Tab-separated table of C-alpha atoms and ligand atoms in Angstrom:
chain	number	residue	atom	x	y	z
B	18	UNK	CA	-23.102	0.373	2.990
B	19	UNK	CA	-20.660	-1.861	4.741
B	20	UNK	CA	-17.404	-1.256	6.635
B	21	UNK	CA	-16.138	-4.692	5.555
B	22	UNK	CA	-13.127	-4.082	3.269
B	23	UNK	CA	-13.817	-7.266	1.300
B	24	UNK	CA	-17.397	-6.184	0.558
B	25	UNK	CA	-15.973	-2.810	-0.413
B	26	UNK	CA	-13.583	-4.434	-2.889
B	27	UNK	CA	-16.397	-6.531	-4.384
B	28	UNK	CA	-18.543	-3.412	-4.743
B	29	UNK	CA	-15.665	-1.654	-6.552
B	30	UNK	CA	-15.459	-4.614	-8.942
B	31	UNK	CA	-19.224	-4.509	-9.496
B	32	UNK	CA	-19.079	-0.805	-10.334
B	33	UNK	CA	-16.501	-1.573	-13.037
B	34	UNK	CA	-18.166	-4.703	-14.479
B	35	UNK	CA	-20.654	-2.762	-16.566
B	36	UNK	CA	-17.788	-1.099	-18.488
B	37	UNK	CA	-15.244	-3.960	-18.543
B	38	UNK	CA	-14.964	-6.376	-21.433
B	39	UNK	CA	-14.952	-9.473	-19.189
B	40	UNK	CA	-16.893	-12.733	-19.479
B	41	UNK	CA	-19.384	-12.904	-16.595
B	42	UNK	CA	-18.254	-16.421	-15.547
B	43	UNK	CA	-14.634	-15.290	-15.236
B	44	UNK	CA	-15.784	-12.151	-13.439
B	45	UNK	CA	-17.539	-14.297	-10.821
B	46	UNK	CA	-14.367	-16.406	-10.467
B	47	UNK	CA	-12.353	-13.244	-9.826
B	48	UNK	CA	-14.462	-12.448	-6.766
B	49	UNK	CA	-13.066	-15.402	-4.796
B	50	UNK	CA	-9.540	-15.796	-3.401
B	51	UNK	CA	-7.704	-18.958	-4.476
B	52	UNK	CA	-6.888	-19.829	-0.867
B	53	UNK	CA	-6.323	-18.387	2.619
B	54	UNK	CA	-4.216	-20.068	5.282
B	55	UNK	CA	-4.860	-19.278	8.926
B	56	UNK	CA	-1.972	-19.989	11.301
B	57	UNK	CA	-1.794	-20.138	15.099
B	58	UNK	CA	1.454	-18.681	16.405
B	59	UNK	CA	2.455	-19.467	19.996
B	60	UNK	CA	5.415	-17.279	20.919
B	61	UNK	CA	7.425	-17.147	24.138
B	62	UNK	CA	7.782	-13.434	24.823
B	63	UNK	CA	10.848	-11.839	26.408
B	64	UNK	CA	8.781	-11.504	29.598
B	65	UNK	CA	8.659	-15.304	29.821
B	66	UNK	CA	4.938	-15.426	29.028
B	67	UNK	CA	3.635	-17.487	26.116
B	68	UNK	CA	1.201	-15.569	23.920
B	69	UNK	CA	-0.809	-17.170	21.126
B	70	UNK	CA	-1.132	-14.955	18.042
B	71	UNK	CA	-3.170	-15.517	14.887
B	72	UNK	CA	-1.969	-14.853	11.342
B	73	UNK	CA	-3.143	-15.240	7.747
B	74	UNK	CA	-1.782	-15.477	4.230
B	75	UNK	CA	-4.259	-15.051	1.402
B	76	UNK	CA	-3.314	-15.946	-2.172
B	77	UNK	CA	-5.970	-14.257	-4.251
B	78	UNK	CA	-5.118	-14.884	-7.895
B	79	UNK	CA	-2.062	-16.203	-9.782
B	80	UNK	CA	-3.247	-16.229	-13.395
B	81	UNK	CA	-0.670	-13.564	-14.363
B	82	UNK	CA	2.283	-14.864	-12.315
B	83	UNK	CA	3.527	-15.625	-8.788
B	84	UNK	CA	1.526	-14.215	-5.876
B	85	UNK	CA	2.842	-10.919	-4.516
B	86	UNK	CA	1.841	-8.874	-1.506
B	87	UNK	CA	2.899	-7.429	1.826
B	88	UNK	CA	2.597	-8.597	5.416
B	89	UNK	CA	0.862	-6.377	7.964
B	90	UNK	CA	1.220	-6.476	11.771
B	91	UNK	CA	-1.756	-4.672	13.320
B	92	UNK	CA	-4.365	-5.290	16.053
B	93	UNK	CA	-7.244	-4.791	13.602
B	94	UNK	CA	-6.098	-7.437	11.085
B	95	UNK	CA	-8.912	-9.844	10.123
B	96	UNK	CA	-9.181	-12.615	7.567
B	97	UNK	CA	-11.608	-10.497	5.502
B	98	UNK	CA	-9.218	-7.553	5.559
B	99	UNK	CA	-6.288	-9.701	4.422
B	100	UNK	CA	-8.454	-11.137	1.616
B	101	UNK	CA	-9.524	-7.673	0.493
B	102	UNK	CA	-5.905	-6.480	0.505
B	103	UNK	CA	-4.895	-9.572	-1.510
B	104	UNK	CA	-7.605	-8.751	-4.053
B	105	UNK	CA	-6.403	-5.158	-4.324
B	106	UNK	CA	-2.847	-6.481	-4.896
B	107	UNK	CA	-4.181	-8.570	-7.790
B	108	UNK	CA	-5.754	-5.527	-9.477
B	109	UNK	CA	-2.690	-3.397	-8.710
B	110	UNK	CA	-0.116	-5.763	-10.249
B	111	UNK	CA	-2.387	-6.156	-13.289
B	112	UNK	CA	-2.898	-2.390	-13.664
B	113	UNK	CA	0.835	-1.621	-13.573
B	114	UNK	CA	1.440	-4.697	-15.747
B	115	UNK	CA	3.798	-6.675	-13.528
B	116	UNK	CA	4.037	-10.464	-14.126
B	117	UNK	CA	2.460	-11.195	-10.738
B	118	UNK	CA	-0.786	-12.149	-9.095
B	119	UNK	CA	-1.945	-10.796	-5.731
B	120	UNK	CA	-1.553	-11.922	-2.116
B	121	UNK	CA	-1.454	-10.449	1.379
B	122	UNK	CA	-0.503	-11.532	4.877
B	123	UNK	CA	-1.322	-10.279	8.323
B	124	UNK	CA	-0.740	-11.017	11.980
B	125	UNK	CA	-3.097	-9.780	14.701
B	126	UNK	CA	-0.776	-8.047	17.164
B	127	UNK	CA	0.078	-4.659	18.647
B	128	UNK	CA	3.753	-4.178	17.692
B	129	UNK	CA	4.079	-1.241	20.110
B	130	UNK	CA	3.612	-3.679	23.000
B	131	UNK	CA	6.262	-6.114	21.757
B	132	UNK	CA	10.046	-5.917	22.155
B	133	UNK	CA	12.364	-6.335	19.151
B	134	UNK	CA	13.086	-9.866	20.331
B	135	UNK	CA	9.350	-10.622	20.561
B	136	UNK	CA	8.830	-9.257	17.046
B	137	UNK	CA	11.674	-11.378	15.712
B	138	UNK	CA	10.220	-14.538	17.270
B	139	UNK	CA	6.723	-13.718	16.043
B	140	UNK	CA	8.004	-13.014	12.513
B	141	UNK	CA	9.986	-16.256	12.416
B	142	UNK	CA	7.056	-18.282	13.742
B	143	UNK	CA	4.718	-16.690	11.189
B	144	UNK	CA	7.232	-17.407	8.394
B	145	UNK	CA	7.451	-21.031	9.501
B	146	UNK	CA	3.650	-21.147	9.507
B	147	UNK	CA	3.322	-19.976	5.898
B	148	UNK	CA	6.636	-21.234	4.475
B	149	UNK	CA	5.100	-24.126	2.560
B	150	UNK	CA	2.998	-21.704	0.544
B	151	UNK	CA	5.627	-19.036	-0.205
B	152	UNK	CA	8.776	-19.144	-2.350
B	153	UNK	CA	10.546	-17.097	-5.033
B	154	UNK	CA	8.495	-18.584	-7.867
B	155	UNK	CA	5.320	-19.053	-5.835
B	156	UNK	CA	4.483	-16.195	-3.482
B	157	UNK	CA	6.762	-13.318	-2.537
B	158	UNK	CA	5.927	-11.295	0.634
B	159	UNK	CA	6.998	-7.672	1.270
B	160	UNK	CA	6.578	-5.053	4.023
B	161	UNK	CA	3.290	-3.316	4.818
B	162	UNK	CA	1.984	-1.582	7.956
B	163	UNK	CA	4.322	-2.049	10.942
B	164	UNK	CA	6.707	-4.315	9.049
B	165	UNK	CA	9.992	-3.128	7.564
B	166	UNK	CA	13.329	-4.262	6.042
B	167	UNK	CA	14.311	-5.917	9.353
B	168	UNK	CA	11.072	-7.957	9.305
B	169	UNK	CA	11.877	-9.041	5.744
B	170	UNK	CA	15.418	-10.024	6.816
B	171	UNK	CA	13.975	-12.314	9.522
B	172	UNK	CA	11.531	-13.824	7.023
B	173	UNK	CA	14.271	-14.375	4.434
B	174	UNK	CA	16.565	-15.923	7.057
B	175	UNK	CA	13.899	-18.266	8.429
B	176	UNK	CA	12.895	-19.451	4.958
B	177	UNK	CA	16.570	-19.859	3.934
B	178	UNK	CA	17.444	-21.858	7.076
B	179	UNK	CA	14.757	-24.422	6.201
B	180	UNK	CA	15.903	-24.565	2.552
B	181	UNK	CA	19.542	-24.961	3.568
B	182	UNK	CA	20.837	-22.072	1.422
B	183	UNK	CA	20.213	-18.320	1.076
B	184	UNK	CA	17.069	-17.406	-0.866
B	185	UNK	CA	16.970	-13.597	-1.035
B	186	UNK	CA	14.289	-13.686	-3.752
B	187	UNK	CA	11.650	-15.092	-1.367
B	188	UNK	CA	10.812	-11.608	-0.039
B	189	UNK	CA	11.285	-8.038	-1.255
B	190	UNK	CA	11.881	-4.888	0.760
B	191	UNK	CA	15.030	-6.426	2.298
B	192	UNK	CA	17.969	-4.444	3.669
B	193	UNK	CA	20.514	-3.587	0.957
B	194	UNK	CA	23.143	-5.838	2.531
B	195	UNK	CA	21.130	-9.006	1.866
B	196	UNK	CA	19.785	-8.326	-1.610
B	197	UNK	CA	17.526	-5.300	-1.158
B	198	UNK	CA	17.364	-2.665	-3.841
B	199	UNK	CA	18.199	1.001	-3.536
B	200	UNK	CA	14.977	3.021	-3.645
B	201	UNK	CA	12.598	0.409	-2.146
B	202	UNK	CA	12.046	2.119	1.224
B	203	UNK	CA	10.789	5.349	-0.352
B	204	UNK	CA	9.270	3.722	-3.485
B	205	UNK	CA	5.597	3.904	-2.467
B	206	UNK	CA	5.898	7.527	-1.335
B	207	UNK	CA	7.806	8.371	-4.517
B	208	UNK	CA	5.046	6.795	-6.602
B	209	UNK	CA	2.419	8.810	-4.682
B	210	UNK	CA	4.359	11.991	-5.376
B	211	UNK	CA	4.787	11.105	-9.085
B	212	UNK	CA	1.079	10.405	-9.649
B	213	UNK	CA	0.149	13.621	-7.820
B	214	UNK	CA	2.435	15.531	-10.210
B	215	UNK	CA	0.879	13.716	-13.200
B	216	UNK	CA	-2.624	14.476	-11.929
B	217	UNK	CA	-1.825	18.177	-11.724
B	218	UNK	CA	-0.421	18.096	-15.282
B	219	UNK	CA	-3.583	16.339	-16.474
B	220	UNK	CA	-5.824	18.863	-14.699
B	221	UNK	CA	-3.637	21.672	-16.043
B	222	UNK	CA	-3.014	22.950	-12.534
B	223	UNK	CA	0.192	24.124	-10.895
B	224	UNK	CA	1.543	21.903	-8.103
B	225	UNK	CA	3.812	24.596	-6.728
B	226	UNK	CA	2.185	25.944	-3.589
B	227	UNK	CA	-0.761	23.558	-3.899
B	228	UNK	CA	-1.871	22.687	-0.347
B	229	UNK	CA	-1.679	19.052	0.728
B	230	UNK	CA	-2.959	17.174	3.796
B	231	UNK	CA	-1.554	13.693	4.448
B	232	UNK	CA	-3.171	11.315	6.938
B	233	UNK	CA	-0.432	9.010	8.289
B	234	UNK	CA	3.264	9.854	8.548
B	235	UNK	CA	4.735	6.354	8.351
B	236	UNK	CA	6.784	4.904	5.515
B	237	UNK	CA	4.407	6.006	2.762
B	238	UNK	CA	3.104	9.285	4.215
B	239	UNK	CA	6.488	10.651	5.297
B	240	UNK	CA	8.212	9.879	1.992
B	241	UNK	CA	5.310	11.275	-0.024
B	242	UNK	CA	5.402	14.427	2.166
B	243	UNK	CA	9.149	14.879	1.663
B	244	UNK	CA	9.041	14.377	-2.114
B	245	UNK	CA	5.964	16.571	-2.628
B	246	UNK	CA	7.616	19.256	-0.492
B	247	UNK	CA	10.701	18.991	-2.728
B	248	UNK	CA	8.430	19.229	-5.797
B	249	UNK	CA	7.241	22.634	-4.504
B	250	UNK	CA	3.893	21.650	-2.971
B	251	UNK	CA	2.885	22.932	0.451
B	252	UNK	CA	2.252	20.116	2.969
B	253	UNK	CA	-0.005	21.859	5.499
B	254	UNK	CA	-1.117	18.912	7.642
B	255	UNK	CA	-0.149	15.389	8.570
B	256	UNK	CA	-0.868	12.917	11.347
B	257	UNK	CA	-0.243	9.617	13.050
B	258	UNK	CA	-2.263	7.606	15.567
B	259	UNK	CA	-1.572	10.239	18.246
B	260	UNK	CA	-3.210	13.099	16.296
B	261	UNK	CA	-2.561	15.641	13.557
B	262	UNK	CA	-0.424	18.760	13.021
B	263	UNK	CA	-1.788	21.648	10.934
B	264	UNK	CA	-0.066	24.821	9.793
B	265	UNK	CA	-1.729	26.719	6.913
B	266	UNK	CA	1.698	28.179	6.015
B	267	UNK	CA	3.160	24.694	5.576
B	268	UNK	CA	4.820	22.195	7.900
B	269	UNK	CA	8.561	21.775	8.256
B	270	UNK	CA	8.499	18.300	6.734
B	271	UNK	CA	12.233	17.684	7.265
B	272	UNK	CA	12.049	18.548	10.982
B	273	UNK	CA	8.947	16.398	11.484
B	274	UNK	CA	10.652	13.547	9.595
B	275	UNK	CA	13.727	13.714	11.856
B	276	UNK	CA	11.457	13.765	14.940
B	277	UNK	CA	9.422	10.724	13.792
B	278	UNK	CA	12.558	8.829	12.681
B	279	UNK	CA	13.826	9.258	16.250
B	280	UNK	CA	10.637	7.609	17.565
B	281	UNK	CA	8.640	10.789	18.201
B	282	UNK	CA	4.867	11.130	17.819
B	283	UNK	CA	3.088	13.890	15.904
B	284	UNK	CA	1.352	15.078	19.081
B	285	UNK	CA	4.787	15.496	20.750
B	286	UNK	CA	5.992	17.479	17.725
B	287	UNK	CA	3.008	19.813	18.041
B	288	UNK	CA	3.679	20.200	21.772
B	289	UNK	CA	7.315	21.150	21.037
B	290	UNK	CA	8.729	17.993	22.624
B	291	UNK	CA	11.153	17.243	19.761
B	292	UNK	CA	13.109	14.005	19.542
B	293	UNK	CA	16.479	13.153	18.021
B	294	UNK	CA	18.086	15.704	15.736
B	295	UNK	CA	14.817	17.514	14.884
B	296	UNK	CA	15.801	21.163	14.509
B	297	UNK	CA	14.005	23.512	16.901
B	298	UNK	CA	15.277	26.602	15.112
B	299	UNK	CA	13.032	25.713	12.144
B	300	UNK	CA	10.074	25.067	14.439
B	301	UNK	CA	6.932	26.213	12.655
B	302	UNK	CA	4.378	26.144	15.482
B	303	UNK	CA	1.568	24.010	14.029
B	304	UNK	CA	-1.837	23.577	15.656
B	305	UNK	CA	-3.047	20.277	17.073
B	306	UNK	CA	-6.085	18.932	15.203
B	307	UNK	CA	-7.689	15.491	15.119
B	308	UNK	CA	-7.349	12.927	12.343
B	309	UNK	CA	-11.044	13.506	11.559
B	310	UNK	CA	-10.450	17.265	11.188
B	311	UNK	CA	-7.442	16.663	8.923
B	312	UNK	CA	-9.667	14.782	6.468
B	313	UNK	CA	-12.018	17.755	6.098
B	314	UNK	CA	-9.407	20.520	5.645
B	315	UNK	CA	-9.887	22.874	2.707
B	316	UNK	CA	-6.840	21.746	0.707
B	317	UNK	CA	-6.016	21.068	-2.943
B	318	UNK	CA	-5.088	17.434	-2.319
B	319	UNK	CA	-5.970	15.015	0.456
B	320	UNK	CA	-3.692	11.977	0.735
B	321	UNK	CA	-4.956	9.251	3.073
B	322	UNK	CA	-1.796	7.229	3.895
B	323	UNK	CA	-2.785	5.277	7.018
B	324	UNK	CA	-5.601	2.739	7.190
B	325	UNK	CA	-8.614	1.697	5.078
B	326	UNK	CA	-12.180	2.962	5.393
B	327	UNK	CA	-11.488	6.553	6.524
B	328	UNK	CA	-13.513	8.364	3.829
B	329	UNK	CA	-17.060	7.167	4.384
B	330	UNK	CA	-20.706	8.141	3.871
B	331	UNK	CA	-20.506	9.792	7.320
B	332	UNK	CA	-17.776	12.327	6.512
B	333	UNK	CA	-17.787	12.609	2.699
B	334	UNK	CA	-20.084	15.637	2.661
B	335	UNK	CA	-17.642	17.490	4.923
B	336	UNK	CA	-14.603	16.815	2.710
B	337	UNK	CA	-13.364	19.955	0.967
B	338	UNK	CA	-10.265	18.730	-0.904
B	339	UNK	CA	-10.558	19.098	-4.677
B	340	UNK	CA	-8.547	15.919	-5.346
B	341	UNK	CA	-7.737	12.757	-3.407
B	342	UNK	CA	-4.682	10.583	-3.981
B	343	UNK	CA	-5.146	7.232	-2.226
B	344	UNK	CA	-1.773	6.260	-0.762
B	345	UNK	CA	-3.370	3.844	1.727
B	346	UNK	CA	-5.119	0.724	0.508
B	347	UNK	CA	-8.912	0.997	0.466
B	348	UNK	CA	-9.315	4.363	2.251
B	349	UNK	CA	-12.626	5.220	0.512
B	350	UNK	CA	-15.838	3.244	0.918
B	351	UNK	CA	-17.994	2.709	-2.152
B	352	UNK	CA	-20.764	4.973	-0.802
B	353	UNK	CA	-18.273	7.806	-0.333
B	354	UNK	CA	-16.770	7.106	-3.741
B	355	UNK	CA	-20.130	7.553	-5.448
B	356	UNK	CA	-20.626	10.889	-3.681
B	357	UNK	CA	-17.132	12.068	-4.725
B	358	UNK	CA	-17.794	11.073	-8.358
B	359	UNK	CA	-21.029	13.064	-8.318
B	360	UNK	CA	-19.150	16.084	-6.974
B	361	UNK	CA	-16.405	15.714	-9.624
B	362	UNK	CA	-13.681	15.290	-7.015
B	363	UNK	CA	-10.843	13.489	-8.813
B	364	UNK	CA	-9.762	10.396	-6.876
B	365	UNK	CA	-6.554	8.641	-7.959
B	366	UNK	CA	-7.344	5.078	-6.797
B	367	UNK	CA	-5.080	3.134	-4.462
B	368	UNK	CA	-4.254	0.461	-7.032
B	369	UNK	CA	-2.565	3.181	-9.093
B	370	UNK	CA	-1.470	5.750	-6.491
B	371	UNK	CA	0.409	3.371	-4.180
B	372	UNK	CA	1.756	0.980	-6.845
B	373	UNK	CA	5.300	2.401	-6.553
B	374	UNK	CA	6.069	-0.072	-3.758
B	375	UNK	CA	5.196	-3.201	-5.701
B	376	UNK	CA	6.891	-1.869	-8.839
B	377	UNK	CA	10.202	-1.473	-7.001
B	378	UNK	CA	9.620	-4.802	-5.216
B	379	UNK	CA	9.427	-6.339	-8.692
B	380	UNK	CA	12.681	-4.587	-9.643
B	381	UNK	CA	14.308	-6.029	-6.491
B	382	UNK	CA	13.052	-9.530	-7.357
B	383	UNK	CA	14.393	-9.184	-10.911
B	384	UNK	CA	17.824	-8.062	-9.616
B	385	UNK	CA	17.886	-11.045	-7.213
B	386	UNK	CA	17.090	-13.407	-10.102
B	387	UNK	CA	19.863	-11.817	-12.177
B	388	UNK	CA	22.234	-11.816	-9.177
B	389	UNK	CA	23.025	-8.282	-10.245
B	390	UNK	CA	22.333	-4.908	-8.631
B	391	UNK	CA	21.217	-1.707	-10.281
B	392	UNK	CA	22.064	1.851	-9.206
B	393	UNK	CA	19.366	4.038	-7.616
B	394	UNK	CA	19.006	6.156	-10.772
B	395	UNK	CA	18.079	3.073	-12.837
B	396	UNK	CA	15.530	1.941	-10.234
B	397	UNK	CA	13.929	5.399	-9.948
B	398	UNK	CA	13.832	5.884	-13.729
B	399	UNK	CA	12.153	2.483	-14.191
B	400	UNK	CA	9.656	3.280	-11.397
B	401	UNK	CA	8.789	6.605	-13.017
B	402	UNK	CA	8.415	5.007	-16.459
B	403	UNK	CA	6.160	2.224	-15.204
B	404	UNK	CA	3.878	4.235	-12.902
B	405	UNK	CA	3.715	7.055	-15.473
B	406	UNK	CA	2.679	4.573	-18.139
B	407	UNK	CA	-0.044	3.108	-15.885
B	408	UNK	CA	-1.285	6.630	-15.095
B	409	UNK	CA	-1.441	7.543	-18.814
B	410	UNK	CA	-3.265	4.311	-19.720
B	411	UNK	CA	-5.789	4.898	-16.912
B	412	UNK	CA	-6.429	8.446	-18.134
B	413	UNK	CA	-6.749	7.224	-21.736
B	414	UNK	CA	-9.297	4.602	-20.652
B	415	UNK	CA	-11.201	7.211	-18.590
B	416	UNK	CA	-11.319	9.742	-21.443
B	417	UNK	CA	-11.903	7.467	-24.425
B	418	UNK	CA	-14.568	5.301	-22.762
B	419	UNK	CA	-16.076	8.291	-20.956
B	420	UNK	CA	-16.023	6.434	-17.628
B	421	UNK	CA	-17.494	7.897	-14.421
B	422	UNK	CA	-14.218	8.089	-12.498
B	423	UNK	CA	-10.535	7.097	-12.476
B	424	UNK	CA	-11.165	4.085	-10.206
B	425	UNK	CA	-13.565	2.575	-12.730
B	426	UNK	CA	-10.971	3.221	-15.458
B	427	UNK	CA	-8.210	1.522	-13.430
B	428	UNK	CA	-10.453	-1.430	-12.488
B	429	UNK	CA	-11.637	-2.063	-16.054
B	430	UNK	CA	-7.993	-2.248	-17.223
B	431	UNK	CA	-6.954	-4.522	-14.340
B	432	UNK	CA	-9.984	-6.816	-14.616
B	433	UNK	CA	-9.653	-7.128	-18.387
B	434	UNK	CA	-5.953	-8.063	-18.121
B	435	UNK	CA	-6.548	-10.627	-15.362
B	436	UNK	CA	-9.577	-12.084	-17.138
B	437	UNK	CA	-7.597	-12.392	-20.384
B	438	UNK	CA	-4.949	-14.436	-18.538
B	439	UNK	CA	-7.698	-16.747	-17.189
B	440	UNK	CA	-9.204	-17.037	-20.637
B	441	UNK	CA	-5.891	-18.088	-22.238
B	442	UNK	CA	-5.044	-20.505	-19.445
B	443	UNK	CA	-8.478	-22.091	-19.216
B	444	UNK	CA	-9.809	-24.260	-16.405
B	445	UNK	CA	-7.676	-27.165	-15.210
B	446	UNK	CA	-8.106	-29.830	-13.894
F	528	NAD	P1	3.394	2.540	8.526
F	528	NAD	O1	3.110	1.582	9.597
F	528	NAD	O2	4.804	2.869	8.184
F	528	NAD	O3	2.660	3.944	8.827
F	528	NAD	C1	1.292	4.040	9.093
F	528	NAD	C2	0.991	5.459	9.577
F	528	NAD	O4	-0.416	5.585	9.791
F	528	NAD	C3	1.662	5.797	10.915
F	528	NAD	O5	1.984	7.188	10.939
F	528	NAD	C4	0.543	5.489	11.922
F	528	NAD	O6	0.695	6.196	13.136
F	528	NAD	C5	-0.657	5.980	11.142
F	528	NAD	N1	-1.917	5.364	11.586
F	528	NAD	C6	-2.157	4.056	11.889
F	528	NAD	N2	-3.444	3.901	12.239
F	528	NAD	C7	-4.027	5.117	12.154
F	528	NAD	C8	-5.324	5.602	12.383
F	528	NAD	N3	-6.303	4.784	12.783
F	528	NAD	N4	-5.568	6.932	12.175
F	528	NAD	C9	-4.575	7.752	11.758
F	528	NAD	N5	-3.326	7.350	11.516
F	528	NAD	C10	-3.052	6.054	11.716
F	528	NAD	O7	2.613	1.976	7.227
F	528	NAD	P2	2.879	2.308	5.705
F	528	NAD	O8	3.777	1.258	5.140
F	528	NAD	O9	3.203	3.754	5.550
F	528	NAD	O10	1.438	2.018	5.089
F	528	NAD	C11	0.401	2.996	5.098
F	528	NAD	C12	-0.675	2.591	4.100
F	528	NAD	O11	-0.087	2.463	2.800
F	528	NAD	C13	-1.340	1.244	4.374
F	528	NAD	O12	-2.680	1.312	3.945
F	528	NAD	C14	-0.582	0.294	3.472
F	528	NAD	O13	-1.336	-0.860	3.137
F	528	NAD	C15	-0.355	1.172	2.278
F	528	NAD	N6	0.745	0.743	1.411
F	528	NAD	C16	2.008	0.603	1.890
F	528	NAD	C17	3.027	0.220	1.029
F	528	NAD	C18	4.461	0.135	1.473
F	528	NAD	O14	5.339	-0.065	0.608
F	528	NAD	N7	4.773	0.316	2.732
F	528	NAD	C19	2.745	-0.049	-0.323
F	528	NAD	C20	1.440	0.108	-0.779
F	528	NAD	C21	0.445	0.508	0.100
């Protein structure tokens, strides 16, 4: 089996084809992105040096509506990865029934080594590089790994300066002051928490005191941890690139959140070197473990919320979690997936589990189009309704068609919807 995320996505599609009511010709079409642009980005850094970066924007499929997908800044970005992520966005927007296609962008860089000024210049240069292919009705970027509301503000400003007027609708995940929506920052984590609650209801199990390990404590992982903690679950382990913290009695999620928000690393938290307003009096003395050990903890739910390809044929036999909720995109390779299906480990697939972000991005885009803003309660209620509905439809598909696993159920729904759009639209020219 391969480590290539694009091959992994194709293999997931192939697993679903046998059960999906999709014409084979259209199915083959769906395996190819519409287009990918590669851009060269020379940037004068604050140090005075000129560094040449490389970036991509892949537009995978637009049969159901404008392209939609985040932008990632990471040293391991590749064209194949961006294309896989754009494919997953296509299946995700179809599964949660948003009027969008799928896209993704990425820039090969190590944000930790860049100043804020460098990041601004890089973001603006990247936006200039892809600006002819994006637009509110065409392709709407959003944040992903190492990009945030400030990144979106720079993208929106750069695009708007070229247009000659403000175009908030060109990106989502913006700061509130320039057309962002309440609830977007925590939307993906909230969705992860909601589907975990739904999964427990479906399995007729009690979430209170269920043990949870979360790999990655960034935007998605930290918000999922906070909301699951509030829902009564027991978050016993989490991590970042520096390492993992484990306390079988449960971590102090609020203290860890304050520490990380102040720029602290998980390994510093474990060592007691707390940053910002993190409260030492609630210090819970966790042990230091590795990211690899976190994945194999004996917990009720494992939530990978960092990078793709972490659950593989090499470690799947050591995994002891009874359920997996995929907050990250593509965390499980197909070989590992088959082993988990055989062992009856329920896996809520990424295209469902982390769809909260794109759902609230859609709600932001709609508010921008209406030039009207909704209160947080309306946004959260609409998120819950939409992700809950997608969860129920996935379960219905899984049960009524007696499918091997939830991923196959989610993929058959997404592929059928996208294929139907292609069928109605036909081939032109
Ligand atoms: P982030 O940059 O805010 O956080 C990433 C976290 O993962 C950090 O804690 C980082 O230290 C950790 N990490 C990075 N590389 C790691 C590694 N090799 N091993 C262990 N930990 C590592 O990113 P995010 O926005 O939270 O995104 C996390 C995942 O969720 C990604 O797969 C992303 O594509 C997916 N996702 C994000 C959103 C969103 O709205 N932000 C939406 C859908 C899916």
